JSON list of C-alpha atoms and ligand atoms in Angstrom, two decimals:
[
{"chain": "A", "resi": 8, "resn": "UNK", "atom": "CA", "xyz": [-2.59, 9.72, 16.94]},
{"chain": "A", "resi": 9, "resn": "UNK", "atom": "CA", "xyz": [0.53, 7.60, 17.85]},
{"chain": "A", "resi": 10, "resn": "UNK", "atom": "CA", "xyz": [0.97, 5.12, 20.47]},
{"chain": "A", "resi": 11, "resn": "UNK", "atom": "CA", "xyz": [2.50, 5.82, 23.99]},
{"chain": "A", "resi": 12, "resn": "UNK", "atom": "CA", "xyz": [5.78, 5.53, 22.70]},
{"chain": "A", "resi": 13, "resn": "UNK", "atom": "CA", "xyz": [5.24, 8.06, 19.65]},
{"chain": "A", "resi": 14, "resn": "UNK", "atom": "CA", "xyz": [5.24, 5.34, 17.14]},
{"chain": "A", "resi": 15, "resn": "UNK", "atom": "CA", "xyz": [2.46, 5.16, 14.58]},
{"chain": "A", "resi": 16, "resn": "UNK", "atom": "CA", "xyz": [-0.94, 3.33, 15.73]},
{"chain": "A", "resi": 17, "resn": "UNK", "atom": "CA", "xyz": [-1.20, -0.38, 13.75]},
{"chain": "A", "resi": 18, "resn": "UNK", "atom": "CA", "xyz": [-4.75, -0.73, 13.06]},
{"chain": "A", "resi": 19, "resn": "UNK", "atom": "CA", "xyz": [-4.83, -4.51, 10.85]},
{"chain": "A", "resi": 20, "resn": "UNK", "atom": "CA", "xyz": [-8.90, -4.67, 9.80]},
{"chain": "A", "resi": 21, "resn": "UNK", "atom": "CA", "xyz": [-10.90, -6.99, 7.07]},
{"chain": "A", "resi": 22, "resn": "UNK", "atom": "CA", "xyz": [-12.73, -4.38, 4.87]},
{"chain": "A", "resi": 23, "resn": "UNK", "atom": "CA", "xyz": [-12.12, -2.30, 0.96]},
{"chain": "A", "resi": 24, "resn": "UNK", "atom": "CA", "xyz": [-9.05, 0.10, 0.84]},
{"chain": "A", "resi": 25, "resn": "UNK", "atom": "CA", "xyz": [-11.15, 2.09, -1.75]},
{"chain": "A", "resi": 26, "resn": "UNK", "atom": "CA", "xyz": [-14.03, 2.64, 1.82]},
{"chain": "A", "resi": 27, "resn": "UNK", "atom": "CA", "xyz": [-11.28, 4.21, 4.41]},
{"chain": "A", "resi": 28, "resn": "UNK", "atom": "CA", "xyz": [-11.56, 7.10, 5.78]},
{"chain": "A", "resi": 29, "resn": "UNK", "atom": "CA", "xyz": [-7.74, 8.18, 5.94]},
{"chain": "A", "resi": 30, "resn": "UNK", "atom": "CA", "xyz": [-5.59, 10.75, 4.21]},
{"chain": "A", "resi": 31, "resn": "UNK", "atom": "CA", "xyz": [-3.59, 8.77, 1.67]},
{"chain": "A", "resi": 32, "resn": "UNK", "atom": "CA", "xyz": [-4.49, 5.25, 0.43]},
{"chain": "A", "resi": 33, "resn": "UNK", "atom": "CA", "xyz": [-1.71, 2.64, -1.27]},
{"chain": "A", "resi": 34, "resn": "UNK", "atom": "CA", "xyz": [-2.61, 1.33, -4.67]},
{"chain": "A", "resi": 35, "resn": "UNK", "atom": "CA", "xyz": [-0.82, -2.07, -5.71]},
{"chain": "A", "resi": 36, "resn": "UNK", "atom": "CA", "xyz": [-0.42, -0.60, -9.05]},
{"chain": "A", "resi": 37, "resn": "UNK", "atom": "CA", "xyz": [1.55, -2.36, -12.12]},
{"chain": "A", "resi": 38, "resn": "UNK", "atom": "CA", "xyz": [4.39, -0.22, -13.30]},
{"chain": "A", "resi": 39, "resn": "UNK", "atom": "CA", "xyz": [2.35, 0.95, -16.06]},
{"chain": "A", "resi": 40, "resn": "UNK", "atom": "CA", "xyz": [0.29, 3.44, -13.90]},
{"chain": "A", "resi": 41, "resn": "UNK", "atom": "CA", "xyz": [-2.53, 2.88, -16.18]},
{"chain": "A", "resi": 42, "resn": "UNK", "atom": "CA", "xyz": [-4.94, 0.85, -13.99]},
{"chain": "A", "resi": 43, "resn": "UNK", "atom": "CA", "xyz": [-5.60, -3.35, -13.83]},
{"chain": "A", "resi": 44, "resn": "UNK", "atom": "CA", "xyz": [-7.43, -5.52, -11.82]},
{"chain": "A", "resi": 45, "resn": "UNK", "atom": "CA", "xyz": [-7.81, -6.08, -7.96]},
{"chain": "A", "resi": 46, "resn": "UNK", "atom": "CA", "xyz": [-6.86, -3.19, -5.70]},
{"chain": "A", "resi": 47, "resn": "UNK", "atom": "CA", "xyz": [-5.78, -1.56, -8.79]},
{"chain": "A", "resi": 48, "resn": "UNK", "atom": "CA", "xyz": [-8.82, -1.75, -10.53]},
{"chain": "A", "resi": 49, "resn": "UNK", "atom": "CA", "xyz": [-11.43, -0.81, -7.96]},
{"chain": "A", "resi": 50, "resn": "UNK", "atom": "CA", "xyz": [-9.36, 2.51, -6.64]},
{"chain": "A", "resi": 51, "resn": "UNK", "atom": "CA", "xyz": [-9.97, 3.25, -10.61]},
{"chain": "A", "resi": 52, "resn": "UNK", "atom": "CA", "xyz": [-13.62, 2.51, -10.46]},
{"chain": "A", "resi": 53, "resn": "UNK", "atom": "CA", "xyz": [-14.14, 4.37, -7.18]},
{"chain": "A", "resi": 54, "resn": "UNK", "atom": "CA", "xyz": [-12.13, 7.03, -7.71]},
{"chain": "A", "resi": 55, "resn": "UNK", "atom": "CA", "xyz": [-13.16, 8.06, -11.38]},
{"chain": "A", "resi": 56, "resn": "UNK", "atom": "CA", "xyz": [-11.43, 9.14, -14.01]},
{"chain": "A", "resi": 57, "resn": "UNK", "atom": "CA", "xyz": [-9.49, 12.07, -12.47]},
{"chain": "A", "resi": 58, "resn": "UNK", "atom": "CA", "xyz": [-6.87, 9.52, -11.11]},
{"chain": "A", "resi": 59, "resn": "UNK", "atom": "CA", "xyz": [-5.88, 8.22, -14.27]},
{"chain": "A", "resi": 60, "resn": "UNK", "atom": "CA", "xyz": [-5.45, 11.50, -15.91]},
{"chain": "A", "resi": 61, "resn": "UNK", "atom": "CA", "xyz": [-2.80, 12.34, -12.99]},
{"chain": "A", "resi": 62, "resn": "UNK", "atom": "CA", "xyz": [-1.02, 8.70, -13.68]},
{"chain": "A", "resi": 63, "resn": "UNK", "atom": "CA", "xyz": [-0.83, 9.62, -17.10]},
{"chain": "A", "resi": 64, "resn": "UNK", "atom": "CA", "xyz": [0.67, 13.20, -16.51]},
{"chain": "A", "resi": 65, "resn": "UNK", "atom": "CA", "xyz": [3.16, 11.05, -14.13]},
{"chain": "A", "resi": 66, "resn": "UNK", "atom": "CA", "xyz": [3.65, 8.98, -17.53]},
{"chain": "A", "resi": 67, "resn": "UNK", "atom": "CA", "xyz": [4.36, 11.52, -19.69]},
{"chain": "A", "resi": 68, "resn": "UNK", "atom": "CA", "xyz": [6.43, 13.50, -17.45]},
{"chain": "A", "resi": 69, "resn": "UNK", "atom": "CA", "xyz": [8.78, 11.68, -14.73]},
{"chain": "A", "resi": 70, "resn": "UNK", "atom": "CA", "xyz": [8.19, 8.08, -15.69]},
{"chain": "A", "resi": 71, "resn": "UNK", "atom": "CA", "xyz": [8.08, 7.24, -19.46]},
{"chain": "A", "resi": 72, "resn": "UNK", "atom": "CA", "xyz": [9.14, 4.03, -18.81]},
{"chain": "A", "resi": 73, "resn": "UNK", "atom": "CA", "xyz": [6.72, 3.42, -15.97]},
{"chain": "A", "resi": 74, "resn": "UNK", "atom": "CA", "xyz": [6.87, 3.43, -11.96]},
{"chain": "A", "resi": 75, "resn": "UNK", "atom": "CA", "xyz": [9.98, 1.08, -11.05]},
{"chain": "A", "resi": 76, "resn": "UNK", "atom": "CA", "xyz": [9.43, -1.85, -8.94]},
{"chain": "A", "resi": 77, "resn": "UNK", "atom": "CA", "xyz": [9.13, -0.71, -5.56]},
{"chain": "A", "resi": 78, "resn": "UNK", "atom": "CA", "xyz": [9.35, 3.17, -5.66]},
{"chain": "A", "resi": 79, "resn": "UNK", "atom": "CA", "xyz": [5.99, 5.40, -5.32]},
{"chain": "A", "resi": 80, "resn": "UNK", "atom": "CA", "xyz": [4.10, 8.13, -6.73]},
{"chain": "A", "resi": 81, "resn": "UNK", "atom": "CA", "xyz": [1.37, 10.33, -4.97]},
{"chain": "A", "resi": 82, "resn": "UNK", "atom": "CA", "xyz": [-2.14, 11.14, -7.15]},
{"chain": "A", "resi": 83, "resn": "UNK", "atom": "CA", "xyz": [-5.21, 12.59, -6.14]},
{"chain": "A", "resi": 84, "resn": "UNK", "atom": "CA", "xyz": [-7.67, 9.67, -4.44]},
{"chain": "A", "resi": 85, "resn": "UNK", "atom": "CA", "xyz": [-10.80, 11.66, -6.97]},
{"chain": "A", "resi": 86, "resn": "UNK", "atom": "CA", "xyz": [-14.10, 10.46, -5.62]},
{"chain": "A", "resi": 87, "resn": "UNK", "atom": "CA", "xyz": [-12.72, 8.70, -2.70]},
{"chain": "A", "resi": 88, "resn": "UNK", "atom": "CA", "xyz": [-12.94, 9.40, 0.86]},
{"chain": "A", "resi": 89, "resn": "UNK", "atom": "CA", "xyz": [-9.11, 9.75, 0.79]},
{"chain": "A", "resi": 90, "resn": "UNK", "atom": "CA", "xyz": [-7.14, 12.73, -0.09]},
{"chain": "A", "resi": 91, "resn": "UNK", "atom": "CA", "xyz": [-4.40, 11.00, -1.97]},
{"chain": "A", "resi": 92, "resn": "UNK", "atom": "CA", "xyz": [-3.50, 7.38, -3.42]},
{"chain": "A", "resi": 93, "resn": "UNK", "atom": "CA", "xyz": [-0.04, 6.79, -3.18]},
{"chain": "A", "resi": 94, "resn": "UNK", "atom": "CA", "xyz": [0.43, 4.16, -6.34]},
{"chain": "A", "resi": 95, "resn": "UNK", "atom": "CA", "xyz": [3.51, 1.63, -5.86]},
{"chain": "A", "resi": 96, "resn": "UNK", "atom": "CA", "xyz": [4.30, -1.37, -7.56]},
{"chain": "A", "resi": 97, "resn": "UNK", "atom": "CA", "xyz": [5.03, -4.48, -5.43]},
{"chain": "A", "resi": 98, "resn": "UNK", "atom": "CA", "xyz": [7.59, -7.46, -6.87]},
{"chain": "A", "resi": 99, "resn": "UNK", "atom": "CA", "xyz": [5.84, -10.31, -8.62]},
{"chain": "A", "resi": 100, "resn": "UNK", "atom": "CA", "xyz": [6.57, -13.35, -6.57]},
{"chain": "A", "resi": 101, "resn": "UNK", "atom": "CA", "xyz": [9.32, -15.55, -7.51]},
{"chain": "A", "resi": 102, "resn": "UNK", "atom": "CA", "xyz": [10.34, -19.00, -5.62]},
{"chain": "A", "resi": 103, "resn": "UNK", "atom": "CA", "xyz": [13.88, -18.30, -7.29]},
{"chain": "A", "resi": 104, "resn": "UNK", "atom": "CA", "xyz": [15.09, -14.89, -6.71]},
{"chain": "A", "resi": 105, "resn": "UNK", "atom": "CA", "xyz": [14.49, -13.21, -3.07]},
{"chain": "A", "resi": 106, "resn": "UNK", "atom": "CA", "xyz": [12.63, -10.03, -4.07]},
{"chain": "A", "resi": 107, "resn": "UNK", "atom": "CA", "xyz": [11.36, -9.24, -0.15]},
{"chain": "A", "resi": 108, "resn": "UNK", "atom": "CA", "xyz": [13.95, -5.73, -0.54]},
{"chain": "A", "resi": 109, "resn": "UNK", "atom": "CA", "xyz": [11.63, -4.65, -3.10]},
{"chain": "A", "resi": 110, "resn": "UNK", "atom": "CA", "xyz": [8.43, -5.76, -1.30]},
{"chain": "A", "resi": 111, "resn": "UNK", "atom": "CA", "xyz": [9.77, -3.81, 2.20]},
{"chain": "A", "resi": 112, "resn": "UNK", "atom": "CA", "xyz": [10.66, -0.36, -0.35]},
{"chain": "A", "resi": 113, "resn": "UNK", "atom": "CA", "xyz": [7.00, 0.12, -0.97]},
{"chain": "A", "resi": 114, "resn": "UNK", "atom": "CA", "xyz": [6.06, 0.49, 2.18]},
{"chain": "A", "resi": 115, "resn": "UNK", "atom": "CA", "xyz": [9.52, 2.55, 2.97]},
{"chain": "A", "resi": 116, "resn": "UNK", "atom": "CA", "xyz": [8.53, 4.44, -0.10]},
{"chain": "A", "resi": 117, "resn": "UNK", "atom": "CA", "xyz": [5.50, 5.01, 0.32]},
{"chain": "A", "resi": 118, "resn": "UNK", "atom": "CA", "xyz": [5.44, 6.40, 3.93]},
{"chain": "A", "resi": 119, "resn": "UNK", "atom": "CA", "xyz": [8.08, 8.70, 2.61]},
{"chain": "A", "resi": 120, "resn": "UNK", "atom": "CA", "xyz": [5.41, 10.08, 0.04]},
{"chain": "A", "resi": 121, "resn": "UNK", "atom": "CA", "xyz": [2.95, 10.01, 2.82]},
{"chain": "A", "resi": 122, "resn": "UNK", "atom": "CA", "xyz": [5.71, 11.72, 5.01]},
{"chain": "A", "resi": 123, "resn": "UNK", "atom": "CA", "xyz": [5.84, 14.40, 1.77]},
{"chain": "A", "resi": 124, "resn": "UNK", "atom": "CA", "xyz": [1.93, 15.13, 2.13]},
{"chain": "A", "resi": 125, "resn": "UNK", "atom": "CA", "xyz": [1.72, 15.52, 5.49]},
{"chain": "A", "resi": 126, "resn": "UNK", "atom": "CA", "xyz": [-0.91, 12.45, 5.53]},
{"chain": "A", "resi": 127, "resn": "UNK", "atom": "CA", "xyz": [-1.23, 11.58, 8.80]},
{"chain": "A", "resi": 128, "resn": "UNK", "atom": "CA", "xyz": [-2.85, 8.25, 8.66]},
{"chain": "A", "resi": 129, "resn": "UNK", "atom": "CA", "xyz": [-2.30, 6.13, 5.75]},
{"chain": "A", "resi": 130, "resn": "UNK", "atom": "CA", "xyz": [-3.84, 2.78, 4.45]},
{"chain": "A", "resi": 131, "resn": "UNK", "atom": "CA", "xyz": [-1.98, -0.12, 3.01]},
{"chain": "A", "resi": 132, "resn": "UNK", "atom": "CA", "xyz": [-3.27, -3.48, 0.76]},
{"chain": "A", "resi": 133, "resn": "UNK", "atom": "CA", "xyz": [-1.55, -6.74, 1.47]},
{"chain": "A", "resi": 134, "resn": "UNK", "atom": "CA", "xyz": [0.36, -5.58, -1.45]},
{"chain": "A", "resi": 135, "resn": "UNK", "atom": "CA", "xyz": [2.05, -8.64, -4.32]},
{"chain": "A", "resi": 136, "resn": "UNK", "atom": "CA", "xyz": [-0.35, -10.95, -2.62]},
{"chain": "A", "resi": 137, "resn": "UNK", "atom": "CA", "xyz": [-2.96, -11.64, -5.46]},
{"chain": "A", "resi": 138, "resn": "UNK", "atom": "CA", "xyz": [-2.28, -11.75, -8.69]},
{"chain": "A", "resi": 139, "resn": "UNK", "atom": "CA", "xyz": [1.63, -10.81, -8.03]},
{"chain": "A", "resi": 140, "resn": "UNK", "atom": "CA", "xyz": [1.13, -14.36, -6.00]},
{"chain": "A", "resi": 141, "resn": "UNK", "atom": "CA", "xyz": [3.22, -13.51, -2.99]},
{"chain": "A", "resi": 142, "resn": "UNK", "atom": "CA", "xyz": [2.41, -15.75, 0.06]},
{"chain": "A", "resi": 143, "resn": "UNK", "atom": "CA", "xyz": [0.35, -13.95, 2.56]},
{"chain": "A", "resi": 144, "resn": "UNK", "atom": "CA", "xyz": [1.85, -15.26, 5.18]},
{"chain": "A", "resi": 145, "resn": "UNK", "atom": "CA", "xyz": [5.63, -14.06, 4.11]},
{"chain": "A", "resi": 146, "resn": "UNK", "atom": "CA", "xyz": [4.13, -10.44, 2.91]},
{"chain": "A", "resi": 147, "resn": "UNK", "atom": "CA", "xyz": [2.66, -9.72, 6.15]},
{"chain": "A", "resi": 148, "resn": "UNK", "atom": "CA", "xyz": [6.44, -9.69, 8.36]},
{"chain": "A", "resi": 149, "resn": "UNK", "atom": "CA", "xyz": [7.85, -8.08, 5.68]},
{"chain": "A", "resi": 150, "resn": "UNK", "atom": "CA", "xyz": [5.09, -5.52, 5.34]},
{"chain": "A", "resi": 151, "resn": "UNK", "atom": "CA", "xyz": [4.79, -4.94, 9.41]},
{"chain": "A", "resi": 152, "resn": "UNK", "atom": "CA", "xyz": [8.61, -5.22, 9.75]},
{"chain": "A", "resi": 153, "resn": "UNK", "atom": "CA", "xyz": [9.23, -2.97, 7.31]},
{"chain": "A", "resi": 154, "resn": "UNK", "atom": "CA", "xyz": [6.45, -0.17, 8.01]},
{"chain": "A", "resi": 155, "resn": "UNK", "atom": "CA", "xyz": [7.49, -0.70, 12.22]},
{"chain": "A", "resi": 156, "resn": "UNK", "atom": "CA", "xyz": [11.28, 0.08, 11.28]},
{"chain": "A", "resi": 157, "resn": "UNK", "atom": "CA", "xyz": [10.50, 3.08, 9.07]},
{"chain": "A", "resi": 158, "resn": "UNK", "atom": "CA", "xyz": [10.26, 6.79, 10.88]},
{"chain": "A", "resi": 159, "resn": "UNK", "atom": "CA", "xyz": [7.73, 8.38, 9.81]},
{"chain": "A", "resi": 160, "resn": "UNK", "atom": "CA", "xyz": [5.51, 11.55, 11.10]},
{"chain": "A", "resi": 161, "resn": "UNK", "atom": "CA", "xyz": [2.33, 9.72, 9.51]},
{"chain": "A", "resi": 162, "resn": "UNK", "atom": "CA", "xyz": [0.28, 8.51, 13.34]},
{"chain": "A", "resi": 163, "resn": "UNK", "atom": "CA", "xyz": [-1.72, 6.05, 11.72]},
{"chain": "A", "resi": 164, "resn": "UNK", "atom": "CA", "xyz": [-1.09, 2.95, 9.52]},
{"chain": "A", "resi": 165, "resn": "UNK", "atom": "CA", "xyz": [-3.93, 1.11, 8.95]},
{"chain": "A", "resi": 166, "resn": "UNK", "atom": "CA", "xyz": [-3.78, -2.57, 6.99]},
{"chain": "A", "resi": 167, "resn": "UNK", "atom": "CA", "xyz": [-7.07, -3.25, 4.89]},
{"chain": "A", "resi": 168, "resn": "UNK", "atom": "CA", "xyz": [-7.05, -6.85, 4.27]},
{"chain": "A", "resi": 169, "resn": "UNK", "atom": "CA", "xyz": [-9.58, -8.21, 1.95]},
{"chain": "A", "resi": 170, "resn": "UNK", "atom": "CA", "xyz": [-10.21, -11.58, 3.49]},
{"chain": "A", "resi": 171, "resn": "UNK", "atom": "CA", "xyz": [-9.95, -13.32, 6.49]},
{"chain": "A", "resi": 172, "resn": "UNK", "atom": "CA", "xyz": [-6.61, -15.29, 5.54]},
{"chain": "A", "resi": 173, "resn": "UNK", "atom": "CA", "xyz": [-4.90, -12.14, 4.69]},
{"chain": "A", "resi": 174, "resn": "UNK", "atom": "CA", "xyz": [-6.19, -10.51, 8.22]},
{"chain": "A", "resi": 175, "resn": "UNK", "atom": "CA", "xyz": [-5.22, -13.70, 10.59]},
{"chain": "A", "resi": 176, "resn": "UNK", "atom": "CA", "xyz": [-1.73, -13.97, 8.01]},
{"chain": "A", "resi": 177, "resn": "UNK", "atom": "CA", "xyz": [-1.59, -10.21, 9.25]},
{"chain": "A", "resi": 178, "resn": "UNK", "atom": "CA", "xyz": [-2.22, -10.72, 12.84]},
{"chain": "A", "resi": 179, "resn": "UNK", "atom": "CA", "xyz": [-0.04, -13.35, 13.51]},
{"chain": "A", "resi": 180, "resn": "UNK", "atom": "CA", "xyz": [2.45, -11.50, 11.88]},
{"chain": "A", "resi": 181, "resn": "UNK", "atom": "CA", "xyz": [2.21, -8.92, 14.00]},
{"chain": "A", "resi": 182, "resn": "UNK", "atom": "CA", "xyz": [2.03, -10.99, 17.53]},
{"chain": "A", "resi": 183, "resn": "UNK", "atom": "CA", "xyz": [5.36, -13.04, 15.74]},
{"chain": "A", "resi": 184, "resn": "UNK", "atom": "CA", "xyz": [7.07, -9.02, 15.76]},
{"chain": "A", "resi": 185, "resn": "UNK", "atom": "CA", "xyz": [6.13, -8.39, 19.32]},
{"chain": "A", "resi": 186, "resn": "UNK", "atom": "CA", "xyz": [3.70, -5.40, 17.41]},
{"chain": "A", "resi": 187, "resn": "UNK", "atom": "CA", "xyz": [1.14, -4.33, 19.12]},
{"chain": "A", "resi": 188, "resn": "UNK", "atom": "CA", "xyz": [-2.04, -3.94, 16.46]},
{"chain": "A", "resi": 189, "resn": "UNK", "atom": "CA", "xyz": [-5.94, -3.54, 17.22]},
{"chain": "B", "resi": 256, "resn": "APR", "atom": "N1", "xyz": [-9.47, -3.45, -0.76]},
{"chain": "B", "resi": 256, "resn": "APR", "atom": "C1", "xyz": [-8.45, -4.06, -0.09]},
{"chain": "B", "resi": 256, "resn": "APR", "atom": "N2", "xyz": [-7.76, -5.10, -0.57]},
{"chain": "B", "resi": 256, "resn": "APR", "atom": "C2", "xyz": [-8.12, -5.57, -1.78]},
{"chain": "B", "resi": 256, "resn": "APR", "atom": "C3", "xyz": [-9.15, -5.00, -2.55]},
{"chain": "B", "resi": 256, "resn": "APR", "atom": "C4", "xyz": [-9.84, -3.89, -1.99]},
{"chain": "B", "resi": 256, "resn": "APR", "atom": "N3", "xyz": [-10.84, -3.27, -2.64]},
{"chain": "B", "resi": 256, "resn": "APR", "atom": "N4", "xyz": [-9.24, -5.69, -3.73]},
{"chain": "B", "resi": 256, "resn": "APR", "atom": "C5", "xyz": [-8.30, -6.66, -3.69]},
{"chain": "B", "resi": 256, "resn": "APR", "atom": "N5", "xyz": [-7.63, -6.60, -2.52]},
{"chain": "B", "resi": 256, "resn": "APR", "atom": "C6", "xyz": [-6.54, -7.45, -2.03]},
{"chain": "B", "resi": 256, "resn": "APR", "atom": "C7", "xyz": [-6.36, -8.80, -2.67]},
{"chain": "B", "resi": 256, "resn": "APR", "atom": "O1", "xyz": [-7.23, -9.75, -2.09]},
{"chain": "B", "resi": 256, "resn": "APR", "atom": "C8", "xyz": [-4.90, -9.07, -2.32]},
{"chain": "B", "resi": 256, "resn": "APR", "atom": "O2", "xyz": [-4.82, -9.59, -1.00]},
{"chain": "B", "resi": 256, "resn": "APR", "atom": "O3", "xyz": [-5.33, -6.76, -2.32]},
{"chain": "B", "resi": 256, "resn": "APR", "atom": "C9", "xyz": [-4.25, -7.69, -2.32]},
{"chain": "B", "resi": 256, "resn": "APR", "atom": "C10", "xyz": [-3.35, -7.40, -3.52]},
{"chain": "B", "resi": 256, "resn": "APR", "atom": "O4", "xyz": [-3.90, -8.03, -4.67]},
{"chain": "B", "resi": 256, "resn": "APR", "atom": "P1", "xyz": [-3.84, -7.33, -6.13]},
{"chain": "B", "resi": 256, "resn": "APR", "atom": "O5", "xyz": [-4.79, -6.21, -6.15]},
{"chain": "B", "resi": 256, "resn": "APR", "atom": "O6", "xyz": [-4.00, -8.43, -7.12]},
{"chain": "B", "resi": 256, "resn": "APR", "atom": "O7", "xyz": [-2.37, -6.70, -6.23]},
{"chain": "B", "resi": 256, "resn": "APR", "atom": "P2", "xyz": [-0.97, -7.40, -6.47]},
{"chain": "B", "resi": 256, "resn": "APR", "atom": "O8", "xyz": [-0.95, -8.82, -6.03]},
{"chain": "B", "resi": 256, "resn": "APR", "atom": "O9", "xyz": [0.02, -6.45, -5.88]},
{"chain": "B", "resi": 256, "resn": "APR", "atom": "O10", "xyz": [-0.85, -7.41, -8.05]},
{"chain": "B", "resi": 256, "resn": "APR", "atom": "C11", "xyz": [-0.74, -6.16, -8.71]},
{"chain": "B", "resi": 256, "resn": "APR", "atom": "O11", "xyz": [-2.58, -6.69, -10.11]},
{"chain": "B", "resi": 256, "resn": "APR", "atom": "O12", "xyz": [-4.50, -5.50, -10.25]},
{"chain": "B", "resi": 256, "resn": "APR", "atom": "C12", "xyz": [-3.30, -5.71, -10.85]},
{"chain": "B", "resi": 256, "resn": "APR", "atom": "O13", "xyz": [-2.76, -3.62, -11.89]},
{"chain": "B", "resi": 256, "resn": "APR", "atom": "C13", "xyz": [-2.42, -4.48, -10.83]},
{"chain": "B", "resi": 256, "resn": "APR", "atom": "O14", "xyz": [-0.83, -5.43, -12.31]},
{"chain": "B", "resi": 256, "resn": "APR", "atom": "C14", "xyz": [-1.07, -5.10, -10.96]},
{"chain": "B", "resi": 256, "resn": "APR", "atom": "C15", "xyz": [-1.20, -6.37, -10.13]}
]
């Protein structure tokens, strides 16, 4: 459900993306589609096999060259509790070249695939922040911003953050936005 003013509830919680109970889960995929480590590599493990063989249909079909920085593909979530993972690939950080417009188009992007499921509540990684190195601290504003100035008809965004720097980089965030998140 949304909040009083229609927007979409902000639920920040510590736990594992791959355990939520929501309609479509974000994977912080590599443009390759074709699985890796981190959040990457343990939707692949939980989900089984049935996820990869839709990434590699993607592959072969709209994406030879793999998923662009930033854009975002829908696939079945297999074995998971989800119905859907919505795969995007989030910038690498660089301490040269502002990449932040790509960072805030996967979450744009991906609400827009939510928005083309009909998922109503959606989960979200601190995406770029392991091995794609992007500060935690920077990725959570652009991340809240980003998802709090997007319409959308999904009523729940939920951030899974994997440890408890990533949740308290995630609540401050969201107290430094004036967003309200429980
Ligand atoms: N649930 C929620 N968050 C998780 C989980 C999980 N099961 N596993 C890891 N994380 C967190 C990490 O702690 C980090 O904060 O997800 C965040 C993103 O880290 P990565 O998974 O490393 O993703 P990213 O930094 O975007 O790098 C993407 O890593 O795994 C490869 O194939 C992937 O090449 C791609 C790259």
């Amino acid at each position: 459900m949304t909040d009083a003013s229609g927007a979409p509830r902000l639920t920040l919680l510590r736990g594992d993306i791959t355990e939520q109970q929501v309609d479509a889960i974000v994977n912080a995929a590599n443009s390759s589609l074709l699985g890796g480590g981190g959040v990457d590599g343990a939707i692949h493990r939980r989900g089984g096999p049935e996820i990869l063989k839709e990434c590699r249909a993607l592959r072969a079909s709209h994406y030879g060259r793999g998923l662009p920085t930033g854009q975002a593909v829908a696939t079945t979530a297999g074995r998971l509790p989800a119905r859907w993972v919505i795969h995007t690939v989030g910038p690498v950080f660089s301490a040269s070249e502002d990449r932040s417009a790509l960072l805030a188009d996967c979450h744009r992007n991906s609400l827009l695939v939510a928005d083309e499921l009909g998922a109503q509540a959606i989960a979200f990684p601190a995406i770029s922040t392991g091995v794609y190195r992007w500060p935690v601290e920077d990725a959570a504003v652009i991340a809240l911003r980003t998802v709090s100035q997007s319409p959308t008809r999904v009523e729940e965004i939920r951030f899974v953050l994997f440890d408890d720097r990533a949740l308290a980089a995630f609540q401050q965030a969201a107290d430094s936005l004036g967003l309200s998140a429980n």
